[in-house]
């Protein structure tokens, strides 16, 4: 029996969607309210709403399978190909695509494209042989291997098996376990066509039997050690980080439930701007992200970005990304960036928006701190937008 396709509710990032009362069962509305309040603002039909449903995305984009019969697709305002470009920088996906080969029409296609790349690269590594490492192991053996535990041997001299401590070379290590868990997560997403899903399953089965399936968070993919024998794992783990970052736990129980795929656009914008600046800021400057700062003994925080003079180590700029399109700079945003600048004794504070402010750019003196608003646009070519941003930020430094 052919399975019926789910009903799709299509939202656009930050835009209000109004639906007739009969469009959504109340049970589905309750699941949205109880399980996805951080992602979607929902108003139930009542006198105030004209007895209609009102749904607004809160800045996440992607796919939420509410029930097998009802899915929500949230589209970004940013062009899809620019989402791909942002992901490449944010996750350091150093993939060389042939000209014209990264064209995607939807987030689902982007997800599928990256899943296919990961699966093929894992299969390629399996054909070469998985990276193996030596792990410590303790076991009672009828022969001596490694170091004998003398205390145990003296306590039980009649025991013919000796407690031995040794190192065993194995492929069942974190490097490979992360790959297996990510493929497992992709397999549950339901976002890939059968041709890609079969490749994902093939890669997963190639790891089975050699690797223990264990859950991992995306943080496990960061700050890992790479060398000559596992250098190609750097890209594999970067791809895994993308999937683990943006695939949330299902609110249902059971292995058969599909998992939501959601990208936090504010977080992605912050990561993208940071990595783009690190790659493109002129010589003589150093870019640092998530710089810790202490305001007083009871309150500490992190600045999105700082730019230093390499020679003097002086902090020249503090920068804060704001993924929103307001008419003007909010008072809270202004106070926050000024507090950051004061905390690190910096005279230049920059608020970064994905487009120019509707009313006017900010360029004021707040005490002895110069505060400006600049745009790192996401509407057109990202590299050109980055160059325009850098020209405004650091005039007379670009060749």
mmCIF file of C-alpha atoms in Angstrom:
data_model
loop_
_atom_site.group_PDB
_atom_site.id
_atom_site.type_symbol
_atom_site.label_atom_id
_atom_site.label_comp_id
_atom_site.label_asym_id
_atom_site.label_seq_id
_atom_site.Cartn_x
_atom_site.Cartn_y
_atom_site.Cartn_z
ATOM 1 C CA UNK A 1 0.000 0.000 0.000
ATOM 2 C CA UNK A 2 1.440 3.341 -1.037
ATOM 3 C CA UNK A 3 1.995 5.779 1.818
ATOM 4 C CA UNK A 4 0.181 9.091 1.452
ATOM 5 C CA UNK A 5 2.283 12.226 1.285
ATOM 6 C CA UNK A 6 2.062 14.457 4.363
ATOM 7 C CA UNK A 7 0.235 17.779 4.321
ATOM 8 C CA UNK A 8 2.846 20.559 4.125
ATOM 9 C CA UNK A 9 2.463 23.849 5.981
ATOM 10 C CA UNK A 10 4.840 26.340 4.358
ATOM 11 C CA UNK A 11 6.215 29.236 6.386
ATOM 12 C CA UNK A 12 8.698 31.952 5.456
ATOM 13 C CA UNK A 13 11.261 33.062 8.002
ATOM 14 C CA UNK A 14 9.833 35.736 10.359
ATOM 15 C CA UNK A 15 6.657 36.159 8.242
ATOM 16 C CA UNK A 16 3.158 35.674 9.634
ATOM 17 C CA UNK A 17 1.066 32.884 8.083
ATOM 18 C CA UNK A 18 -2.704 32.942 8.617
ATOM 19 C CA UNK A 19 -4.678 29.738 8.042
ATOM 20 C CA UNK A 20 -8.352 28.832 8.272
ATOM 21 C CA UNK A 21 -9.494 27.072 11.397
ATOM 22 C CA UNK A 22 -10.022 23.780 9.557
ATOM 23 C CA UNK A 23 -6.484 23.787 8.075
ATOM 24 C CA UNK A 24 -4.809 22.348 11.167
ATOM 25 C CA UNK A 25 -6.245 19.837 13.667
ATOM 26 C CA UNK A 26 -6.118 21.159 17.207
ATOM 27 C CA UNK A 27 -3.949 18.190 18.258
ATOM 28 C CA UNK A 28 -1.300 19.284 15.727
ATOM 29 C CA UNK A 29 -1.468 22.845 17.026
ATOM 30 C CA UNK A 30 -0.928 21.568 20.558
ATOM 31 C CA UNK A 31 2.161 19.619 19.476
ATOM 32 C CA UNK A 32 3.591 22.721 17.790
ATOM 33 C CA UNK A 33 2.949 24.780 20.942
ATOM 34 C CA UNK A 34 4.327 22.162 23.361
ATOM 35 C CA UNK A 35 7.355 20.962 21.395
ATOM 36 C CA UNK A 36 8.402 23.778 19.053
ATOM 37 C CA UNK A 37 7.652 27.002 20.936
ATOM 38 C CA UNK A 38 11.269 28.124 20.435
ATOM 39 C CA UNK A 39 10.977 27.712 16.681
ATOM 40 C CA UNK A 40 7.399 28.816 15.967
ATOM 41 C CA UNK A 41 5.053 31.327 17.545
ATOM 42 C CA UNK A 42 1.539 29.940 17.266
ATOM 43 C CA UNK A 43 -1.794 31.572 18.041
ATOM 44 C CA UNK A 44 -4.834 29.299 18.256
ATOM 45 C CA UNK A 45 -8.120 30.292 16.602
ATOM 46 C CA UNK A 46 -10.004 32.684 18.894
ATOM 47 C CA UNK A 47 -11.940 35.937 18.855
ATOM 48 C CA UNK A 48 -8.690 37.965 18.774
ATOM 49 C CA UNK A 49 -7.316 36.117 15.708
ATOM 50 C CA UNK A 50 -10.617 36.088 13.815
ATOM 51 C CA UNK A 51 -10.879 32.369 14.584
ATOM 52 C CA UNK A 52 -7.897 31.602 12.391
ATOM 53 C CA UNK A 53 -4.495 30.037 13.047
ATOM 54 C CA UNK A 54 -1.488 32.385 13.145
ATOM 55 C CA UNK A 55 2.032 30.951 12.796
ATOM 56 C CA UNK A 56 5.339 32.825 12.674
ATOM 57 C CA UNK A 57 8.843 31.380 12.408
ATOM 58 C CA UNK A 58 11.210 32.716 15.049
ATOM 59 C CA UNK A 59 14.351 32.572 12.930
ATOM 60 C CA UNK A 60 14.810 28.867 12.365
ATOM 61 C CA UNK A 61 14.452 27.452 8.873
ATOM 62 C CA UNK A 62 14.089 23.863 7.724
ATOM 63 C CA UNK A 63 11.707 20.953 8.148
ATOM 64 C CA UNK A 64 9.654 19.881 11.185
ATOM 65 C CA UNK A 65 7.710 16.610 10.954
ATOM 66 C CA UNK A 66 4.970 17.366 13.517
ATOM 67 C CA UNK A 67 3.152 14.090 12.778
ATOM 68 C CA UNK A 68 3.438 11.645 9.862
ATOM 69 C CA UNK A 69 0.497 13.504 8.289
ATOM 70 C CA UNK A 70 1.617 17.109 8.975
ATOM 71 C CA UNK A 71 5.017 18.647 8.244
ATOM 72 C CA UNK A 72 6.126 22.264 8.478
ATOM 73 C CA UNK A 73 8.641 23.632 5.968
ATOM 74 C CA UNK A 74 10.179 26.983 6.920
ATOM 75 C CA UNK A 75 11.869 28.802 4.032
ATOM 76 C CA UNK A 76 14.657 31.334 4.561
ATOM 77 C CA UNK A 77 14.538 34.857 3.184
ATOM 78 C CA UNK A 78 18.181 34.450 2.156
ATOM 79 C CA UNK A 79 18.718 32.960 -1.352
ATOM 80 C CA UNK A 80 19.285 29.204 -1.086
ATOM 81 C CA UNK A 81 22.655 29.298 -2.853
ATOM 82 C CA UNK A 82 23.811 31.903 -0.338
ATOM 83 C CA UNK A 83 22.722 29.573 2.474
ATOM 84 C CA UNK A 84 25.041 26.995 0.906
ATOM 85 C CA UNK A 85 27.836 29.568 0.749
ATOM 86 C CA UNK A 86 27.275 30.533 4.386
ATOM 87 C CA UNK A 87 27.445 26.887 5.423
ATOM 88 C CA UNK A 88 30.699 26.397 3.507
ATOM 89 C CA UNK A 89 32.368 29.165 5.511
ATOM 90 C CA UNK A 90 30.661 28.535 8.865
ATOM 91 C CA UNK A 91 31.569 24.838 8.905
ATOM 92 C CA UNK A 92 34.817 25.069 6.947
ATOM 93 C CA UNK A 93 33.470 22.785 4.223
ATOM 94 C CA UNK A 94 36.439 22.929 1.900
ATOM 95 C CA UNK A 95 34.779 21.116 -0.976
ATOM 96 C CA UNK A 96 35.829 21.879 -4.526
ATOM 97 C CA UNK A 97 32.669 21.887 -6.617
ATOM 98 C CA UNK A 98 32.771 22.022 -10.411
ATOM 99 C CA UNK A 99 31.416 25.294 -11.800
ATOM 100 C CA UNK A 100 27.641 25.372 -11.516
ATOM 101 C CA UNK A 101 27.377 22.237 -9.386
ATOM 102 C CA UNK A 102 26.168 23.805 -6.135
ATOM 103 C CA UNK A 103 22.836 25.043 -7.474
ATOM 104 C CA UNK A 104 20.123 24.061 -4.988
ATOM 105 C CA UNK A 105 16.463 25.022 -5.108
ATOM 106 C CA UNK A 106 15.583 24.297 -1.475
ATOM 107 C CA UNK A 107 17.055 23.582 1.943
ATOM 108 C CA UNK A 108 16.104 19.945 1.483
ATOM 109 C CA UNK A 109 18.287 19.790 -1.645
ATOM 110 C CA UNK A 110 21.144 21.417 0.270
ATOM 111 C CA UNK A 111 20.765 18.838 3.034
ATOM 112 C CA UNK A 112 20.605 16.026 0.494
ATOM 113 C CA UNK A 113 23.648 17.298 -1.435
ATOM 114 C CA UNK A 114 25.804 17.411 1.702
ATOM 115 C CA UNK A 115 24.501 14.039 2.905
ATOM 116 C CA UNK A 116 25.449 12.490 -0.441
ATOM 117 C CA UNK A 117 28.943 14.011 -0.265
ATOM 118 C CA UNK A 118 29.469 12.712 3.277
ATOM 119 C CA UNK A 119 28.251 9.200 2.445
ATOM 120 C CA UNK A 120 30.462 8.941 -0.659
ATOM 121 C CA UNK A 121 33.519 10.205 1.200
ATOM 122 C CA UNK A 122 32.939 7.721 4.038
ATOM 123 C CA UNK A 123 32.647 4.892 1.501
ATOM 124 C CA UNK A 124 35.878 6.085 -0.108
ATOM 125 C CA UNK A 125 37.629 6.036 3.281
ATOM 126 C CA UNK A 126 36.229 2.556 4.029
ATOM 127 C CA UNK A 127 37.724 1.272 0.764
ATOM 128 C CA UNK A 128 41.117 2.691 1.784
ATOM 129 C CA UNK A 129 40.688 1.369 5.313
ATOM 130 C CA UNK A 130 39.360 3.148 8.367
ATOM 131 C CA UNK A 131 41.772 5.075 10.539
ATOM 132 C CA UNK A 132 42.807 2.934 13.506
ATOM 133 C CA UNK A 133 44.385 3.878 16.800
ATOM 134 C CA UNK A 134 45.722 2.143 19.897
ATOM 135 C CA UNK A 135 43.378 2.115 22.877
ATOM 136 C CA UNK A 136 44.210 0.914 26.417
ATOM 137 C CA UNK A 137 42.634 -2.403 27.394
ATOM 138 C CA UNK A 138 42.647 -4.590 30.518
ATOM 139 C CA UNK A 139 41.842 -8.302 30.281
ATOM 140 C CA UNK A 140 42.552 -11.616 32.028
ATOM 141 C CA UNK A 141 44.566 -13.787 29.625
ATOM 142 C CA UNK A 142 46.123 -17.261 29.659
ATOM 143 C CA UNK A 143 49.284 -15.669 28.263
ATOM 144 C CA UNK A 144 51.276 -12.525 28.950
ATOM 145 C CA UNK A 145 50.443 -9.480 26.872
ATOM 146 C CA UNK A 146 51.657 -5.989 27.639
ATOM 147 C CA UNK A 147 52.071 -5.311 31.372
ATOM 148 C CA UNK A 148 51.068 -7.896 33.982
ATOM 149 C CA UNK A 149 49.195 -6.640 37.047
ATOM 150 C CA UNK A 150 51.552 -8.078 39.685
ATOM 151 C CA UNK A 151 49.338 -7.192 42.650
ATOM 152 C CA UNK A 152 46.461 -9.189 41.155
ATOM 153 C CA UNK A 153 48.785 -12.091 40.303
ATOM 154 C CA UNK A 154 50.195 -12.251 43.875
ATOM 155 C CA UNK A 155 46.727 -12.057 45.444
ATOM 156 C CA UNK A 156 45.518 -15.026 43.354
ATOM 157 C CA UNK A 157 48.601 -17.167 42.526
ATOM 158 C CA UNK A 158 46.378 -20.138 41.678
ATOM 159 C CA UNK A 159 44.606 -18.268 38.889
ATOM 160 C CA UNK A 160 46.096 -19.421 35.570
ATOM 161 C CA UNK A 161 44.778 -16.291 33.845
ATOM 162 C CA UNK A 162 46.831 -13.148 34.361
ATOM 163 C CA UNK A 163 45.414 -9.641 34.474
ATOM 164 C CA UNK A 164 47.190 -7.787 31.672
ATOM 165 C CA UNK A 165 47.212 -4.128 30.676
ATOM 166 C CA UNK A 166 47.948 -3.543 26.994
ATOM 167 C CA UNK A 167 47.100 -1.364 23.994
ATOM 168 C CA UNK A 168 45.060 -2.753 21.114
ATOM 169 C CA UNK A 169 44.816 -1.252 17.654
ATOM 170 C CA UNK A 170 41.182 -0.791 16.680
ATOM 171 C CA UNK A 171 38.962 1.134 14.315
ATOM 172 C CA UNK A 172 36.254 1.432 16.969
ATOM 173 C CA UNK A 173 37.332 4.939 17.980
ATOM 174 C CA UNK A 174 35.604 8.327 18.225
ATOM 175 C CA UNK A 175 36.824 9.413 14.782
ATOM 176 C CA UNK A 176 34.751 6.630 13.203
ATOM 177 C CA UNK A 177 31.940 6.496 15.786
ATOM 178 C CA UNK A 178 31.058 10.126 14.944
ATOM 179 C CA UNK A 179 30.662 9.135 11.279
ATOM 180 C CA UNK A 180 28.373 6.203 12.117
ATOM 181 C CA UNK A 181 26.147 8.261 14.411
ATOM 182 C CA UNK A 182 25.811 11.043 11.825
ATOM 183 C CA UNK A 183 24.804 8.579 9.095
ATOM 184 C CA UNK A 184 22.249 7.112 11.500
ATOM 185 C CA UNK A 185 20.798 10.587 12.106
ATOM 186 C CA UNK A 186 20.691 11.353 8.357
ATOM 187 C CA UNK A 187 18.899 8.064 7.763
ATOM 188 C CA UNK A 188 16.146 9.129 10.155
ATOM 189 C CA UNK A 189 15.705 12.589 8.631
ATOM 190 C CA UNK A 190 13.466 11.481 5.781
ATOM 191 C CA UNK A 191 14.816 14.379 3.706
ATOM 192 C CA UNK A 192 16.802 12.405 1.131
ATOM 193 C CA UNK A 193 15.532 10.785 -2.025
ATOM 194 C CA UNK A 194 15.925 7.026 -2.344
ATOM 195 C CA UNK A 195 19.047 7.310 -4.522
ATOM 196 C CA UNK A 196 20.856 9.255 -1.783
ATOM 197 C CA UNK A 197 19.275 7.303 1.087
ATOM 198 C CA UNK A 198 20.620 4.055 -0.392
ATOM 199 C CA UNK A 199 24.152 5.544 -0.474
ATOM 200 C CA UNK A 200 23.775 6.665 3.150
ATOM 201 C CA UNK A 201 22.625 3.153 4.146
ATOM 202 C CA UNK A 202 25.516 1.590 2.235
ATOM 203 C CA UNK A 203 28.025 3.811 4.062
ATOM 204 C CA UNK A 204 26.383 3.066 7.416
ATOM 205 C CA UNK A 205 26.493 -0.687 6.815
ATOM 206 C CA UNK A 206 30.163 -0.412 5.804
ATOM 207 C CA UNK A 207 30.880 0.934 9.292
ATOM 208 C CA UNK A 208 28.669 -1.564 11.111
ATOM 209 C CA UNK A 209 30.561 -4.444 12.636
ATOM 210 C CA UNK A 210 33.655 -2.309 13.042
ATOM 211 C CA UNK A 211 32.239 0.683 14.909
ATOM 212 C CA UNK A 212 30.009 0.960 17.974
ATOM 213 C CA UNK A 213 26.928 3.131 17.466
ATOM 214 C CA UNK A 214 27.071 5.835 20.137
ATOM 215 C CA UNK A 215 25.336 9.247 20.303
ATOM 216 C CA UNK A 216 27.445 12.371 19.818
ATOM 217 C CA UNK A 217 26.802 16.102 19.995
ATOM 218 C CA UNK A 218 28.199 18.485 17.407
ATOM 219 C CA UNK A 219 30.815 19.708 19.924
ATOM 220 C CA UNK A 220 32.585 16.344 19.532
ATOM 221 C CA UNK A 221 33.545 17.431 15.991
ATOM 222 C CA UNK A 222 35.404 20.554 17.168
ATOM 223 C CA UNK A 223 39.094 20.840 18.149
ATOM 224 C CA UNK A 224 39.987 17.305 17.146
ATOM 225 C CA UNK A 225 43.564 16.315 16.333
ATOM 226 C CA UNK A 226 44.457 15.559 12.716
ATOM 227 C CA UNK A 227 47.704 14.338 11.202
ATOM 228 C CA UNK A 228 49.016 12.499 8.172
ATOM 229 C CA UNK A 229 47.007 9.325 8.813
ATOM 230 C CA UNK A 230 43.595 10.917 9.388
ATOM 231 C CA UNK A 231 43.829 14.300 7.666
ATOM 232 C CA UNK A 232 40.838 13.547 5.416
ATOM 233 C CA UNK A 233 38.661 13.130 8.514
ATOM 234 C CA UNK A 234 38.750 16.901 9.025
ATOM 235 C CA UNK A 235 36.240 17.444 6.212
ATOM 236 C CA UNK A 236 34.195 14.402 7.289
ATOM 237 C CA UNK A 237 33.865 15.763 10.821
ATOM 238 C CA UNK A 238 33.058 19.254 9.512
ATOM 239 C CA UNK A 239 30.150 17.763 7.565
ATOM 240 C CA UNK A 240 29.108 15.724 10.610
ATOM 241 C CA UNK A 241 29.095 18.882 12.710
ATOM 242 C CA UNK A 242 26.644 20.496 10.284
ATOM 243 C CA UNK A 243 24.194 17.594 10.534
ATOM 244 C CA UNK A 244 24.513 17.182 14.308
ATOM 245 C CA UNK A 245 24.180 20.944 14.847
ATOM 246 C CA UNK A 246 20.975 21.252 12.884
ATOM 247 C CA UNK A 247 19.150 17.961 13.464
ATOM 248 C CA UNK A 248 17.106 18.132 16.629
ATOM 249 C CA UNK A 249 15.733 15.304 18.761
ATOM 250 C CA UNK A 250 12.286 14.051 17.877
ATOM 251 C CA UNK A 251 9.535 14.800 20.383
ATOM 252 C CA UNK A 252 8.141 11.348 19.645
ATOM 253 C CA UNK A 253 9.487 8.057 20.940
ATOM 254 C CA UNK A 254 10.596 5.144 18.816
ATOM 255 C CA UNK A 255 13.271 4.590 16.201
ATOM 256 C CA UNK A 256 10.936 5.101 13.248
ATOM 257 C CA UNK A 257 10.096 8.749 13.876
ATOM 258 C CA UNK A 258 11.544 11.347 11.518
ATOM 259 C CA UNK A 259 13.831 13.998 12.976
ATOM 260 C CA UNK A 260 13.441 17.763 12.513
ATOM 261 C CA UNK A 261 16.089 19.586 10.504
ATOM 262 C CA UNK A 262 16.353 23.224 11.580
ATOM 263 C CA UNK A 263 19.010 25.858 10.956
ATOM 264 C CA UNK A 264 19.258 28.707 13.458
ATOM 265 C CA UNK A 265 19.831 31.578 11.040
ATOM 266 C CA UNK A 266 21.117 34.000 13.682
ATOM 267 C CA UNK A 267 23.753 31.480 14.775
ATOM 268 C CA UNK A 268 24.644 30.626 11.167
ATOM 269 C CA UNK A 269 25.016 34.324 10.294
ATOM 270 C CA UNK A 270 27.315 34.852 13.276
ATOM 271 C CA UNK A 271 29.479 31.821 12.385
ATOM 272 C CA UNK A 272 29.582 32.787 8.710
ATOM 273 C CA UNK A 273 30.663 36.392 9.303
ATOM 274 C CA UNK A 274 33.336 35.225 11.760
ATOM 275 C CA UNK A 275 34.824 32.624 9.415
ATOM 276 C CA UNK A 276 34.620 34.911 6.369
ATOM 277 C CA UNK A 277 36.511 37.650 8.211
ATOM 278 C CA UNK A 278 39.137 35.191 9.466
ATOM 279 C CA UNK A 279 39.739 34.093 5.880
ATOM 280 C CA UNK A 280 39.681 37.541 4.243
ATOM 281 C CA UNK A 281 40.800 40.218 6.707
ATOM 282 C CA UNK A 282 44.032 41.882 5.483
ATOM 283 C CA UNK A 283 47.450 41.078 6.949
ATOM 284 C CA UNK A 284 48.307 42.878 10.151
ATOM 285 C CA UNK A 285 44.917 42.141 11.725
ATOM 286 C CA UNK A 286 43.762 39.141 13.750
ATOM 287 C CA UNK A 287 40.108 38.122 14.060
ATOM 288 C CA UNK A 288 38.938 36.300 17.175
ATOM 289 C CA UNK A 289 35.415 34.978 17.752
ATOM 290 C CA UNK A 290 33.599 34.437 21.047
ATOM 291 C CA UNK A 291 36.037 36.581 23.031
ATOM 292 C CA UNK A 292 35.304 36.181 26.778
ATOM 293 C CA UNK A 293 34.703 39.369 28.749
ATOM 294 C CA UNK A 294 33.939 40.014 32.425
ATOM 295 C CA UNK A 295 31.768 43.016 33.247
ATOM 296 C CA UNK A 296 31.842 42.476 37.028
ATOM 297 C CA UNK A 297 32.317 39.625 39.479
ATOM 298 C CA UNK A 298 28.760 38.400 38.933
ATOM 299 C CA UNK A 299 28.443 38.746 35.161
ATOM 300 C CA UNK A 300 30.568 37.522 32.265
ATOM 301 C CA UNK A 301 29.780 37.325 28.560
ATOM 302 C CA UNK A 302 31.277 36.677 25.121
ATOM 303 C CA UNK A 303 31.802 39.217 22.345
ATOM 304 C CA UNK A 304 30.871 37.853 18.912
ATOM 305 C CA UNK A 305 34.045 39.179 17.269
ATOM 306 C CA UNK A 306 37.076 41.301 18.001
ATOM 307 C CA UNK A 307 39.787 42.519 15.617
ATOM 308 C CA UNK A 308 43.310 43.069 16.971
ATOM 309 C CA UNK A 309 46.413 44.754 15.663
ATOM 310 C CA UNK A 310 48.878 41.866 15.452
ATOM 311 C CA UNK A 311 51.938 43.984 16.229
ATOM 312 C CA UNK A 312 50.567 45.771 19.302
ATOM 313 C CA UNK A 313 47.934 43.187 20.349
ATOM 314 C CA UNK A 314 45.546 46.122 20.810
ATOM 315 C CA UNK A 315 41.847 45.434 20.288
ATOM 316 C CA UNK A 316 40.868 47.823 17.504
ATOM 317 C CA UNK A 317 37.232 46.796 16.978
ATOM 318 C CA UNK A 318 34.493 44.938 18.802
ATOM 319 C CA UNK A 319 31.786 43.576 16.510
ATOM 320 C CA UNK A 320 28.348 42.151 17.237
ATOM 321 C CA UNK A 321 26.232 40.421 14.567
ATOM 322 C CA UNK A 322 22.486 41.073 14.556
ATOM 323 C CA UNK A 323 20.458 38.822 12.279
ATOM 324 C CA UNK A 324 17.474 41.114 11.879
ATOM 325 C CA UNK A 325 16.316 43.967 9.657
ATOM 326 C CA UNK A 326 15.106 46.792 11.912
ATOM 327 C CA UNK A 327 14.332 50.374 10.911
ATOM 328 C CA UNK A 328 17.005 51.596 13.313
ATOM 329 C CA UNK A 329 19.415 50.317 15.948
ATOM 330 C CA UNK A 330 17.607 49.173 19.084
ATOM 331 C CA UNK A 331 18.607 50.875 22.324
ATOM 332 C CA UNK A 332 19.456 47.498 23.922
ATOM 333 C CA UNK A 333 21.789 46.641 21.017
ATOM 334 C CA UNK A 334 23.530 49.999 21.354
ATOM 335 C CA UNK A 335 23.974 49.640 25.109
ATOM 336 C CA UNK A 336 25.280 46.087 24.698
ATOM 337 C CA UNK A 337 27.967 46.944 22.140
ATOM 338 C CA UNK A 338 29.071 49.979 24.200
ATOM 339 C CA UNK A 339 29.379 47.740 27.273
ATOM 340 C CA UNK A 340 31.533 45.307 25.260
ATOM 341 C CA UNK A 341 33.795 48.129 24.069
ATOM 342 C CA UNK A 342 34.203 49.533 27.575
ATOM 343 C CA UNK A 343 34.986 46.086 28.984
ATOM 344 C CA UNK A 344 37.994 45.623 26.656
ATOM 345 C CA UNK A 345 38.979 49.304 26.441
ATOM 346 C CA UNK A 346 38.192 49.568 22.725
ATOM 347 C CA UNK A 347 37.241 52.803 20.959
ATOM 348 C CA UNK A 348 35.438 51.305 17.924
ATOM 349 C CA UNK A 349 32.198 49.347 18.172
ATOM 350 C CA UNK A 350 30.432 47.836 15.154
ATOM 351 C CA UNK A 351 26.918 46.401 14.862
ATOM 352 C CA UNK A 352 26.620 44.131 11.811
ATOM 353 C CA UNK A 353 23.263 43.621 10.065
ATOM 354 C CA UNK A 354 22.354 41.453 7.031
ATOM 355 C CA UNK A 355 21.135 44.572 5.214
ATOM 356 C CA UNK A 356 21.266 48.350 5.542
ATOM 357 C CA UNK A 357 18.928 49.849 8.120
ATOM 358 C CA UNK A 358 15.684 51.201 6.699
ATOM 359 C CA UNK A 359 15.960 54.645 8.265
ATOM 360 C CA UNK A 360 19.659 55.448 8.579
ATOM 361 C CA UNK A 361 23.040 53.983 9.354
ATOM 362 C CA UNK A 362 24.346 54.546 12.834
ATOM 363 C CA UNK A 363 27.554 56.547 13.172
ATOM 364 C CA UNK A 364 27.728 58.288 16.534
ATOM 365 C CA UNK A 365 30.042 58.991 19.437
ATOM 366 C CA UNK A 366 28.972 57.432 22.719
ATOM 367 C CA UNK A 367 31.383 59.022 25.151
ATOM 368 C CA UNK A 368 34.790 58.285 23.626
ATOM 369 C CA UNK A 369 33.511 55.227 21.731
ATOM 370 C CA UNK A 370 32.573 55.460 18.063
ATOM 371 C CA UNK A 371 29.585 53.232 17.309
ATOM 372 C CA UNK A 372 28.670 52.320 13.730
ATOM 373 C CA UNK A 373 26.183 50.037 12.005
ATOM 374 C CA UNK A 374 27.411 48.234 8.886
ATOM 375 C CA UNK A 375 25.803 45.733 6.539
ATOM 376 C CA UNK A 376 27.217 42.356 5.557
ATOM 377 C CA UNK A 377 24.523 41.661 2.986
ATOM 378 C CA UNK A 378 23.119 38.199 2.248
ATOM 379 C CA UNK A 379 21.018 39.235 -0.750
ATOM 380 C CA UNK A 380 23.638 38.860 -3.499
ATOM 381 C CA UNK A 381 27.185 37.556 -3.984
ATOM 382 C CA UNK A 382 28.602 36.858 -0.515
ATOM 383 C CA UNK A 383 32.235 37.590 -1.340
ATOM 384 C CA UNK A 384 31.373 40.922 -2.951
ATOM 385 C CA UNK A 385 29.218 41.779 0.057
ATOM 386 C CA UNK A 386 32.130 40.870 2.308
ATOM 387 C CA UNK A 387 34.510 43.117 0.395
ATOM 388 C CA UNK A 388 32.041 46.005 0.640
ATOM 389 C CA UNK A 389 31.768 45.408 4.378
ATOM 390 C CA UNK A 390 35.553 45.300 4.825
ATOM 391 C CA UNK A 391 35.998 48.476 2.782
ATOM 392 C CA UNK A 392 33.633 50.276 5.165
ATOM 393 C CA UNK A 393 35.187 48.717 8.252
ATOM 394 C CA UNK A 394 38.867 49.028 7.365
ATOM 395 C CA UNK A 395 39.248 51.772 4.734
ATOM 396 C CA UNK A 396 42.584 52.074 2.919
ATOM 397 C CA UNK A 397 43.669 48.552 3.889
ATOM 398 C CA UNK A 398 42.421 46.576 0.891
ATOM 399 C CA UNK A 399 44.547 46.344 -2.217
#
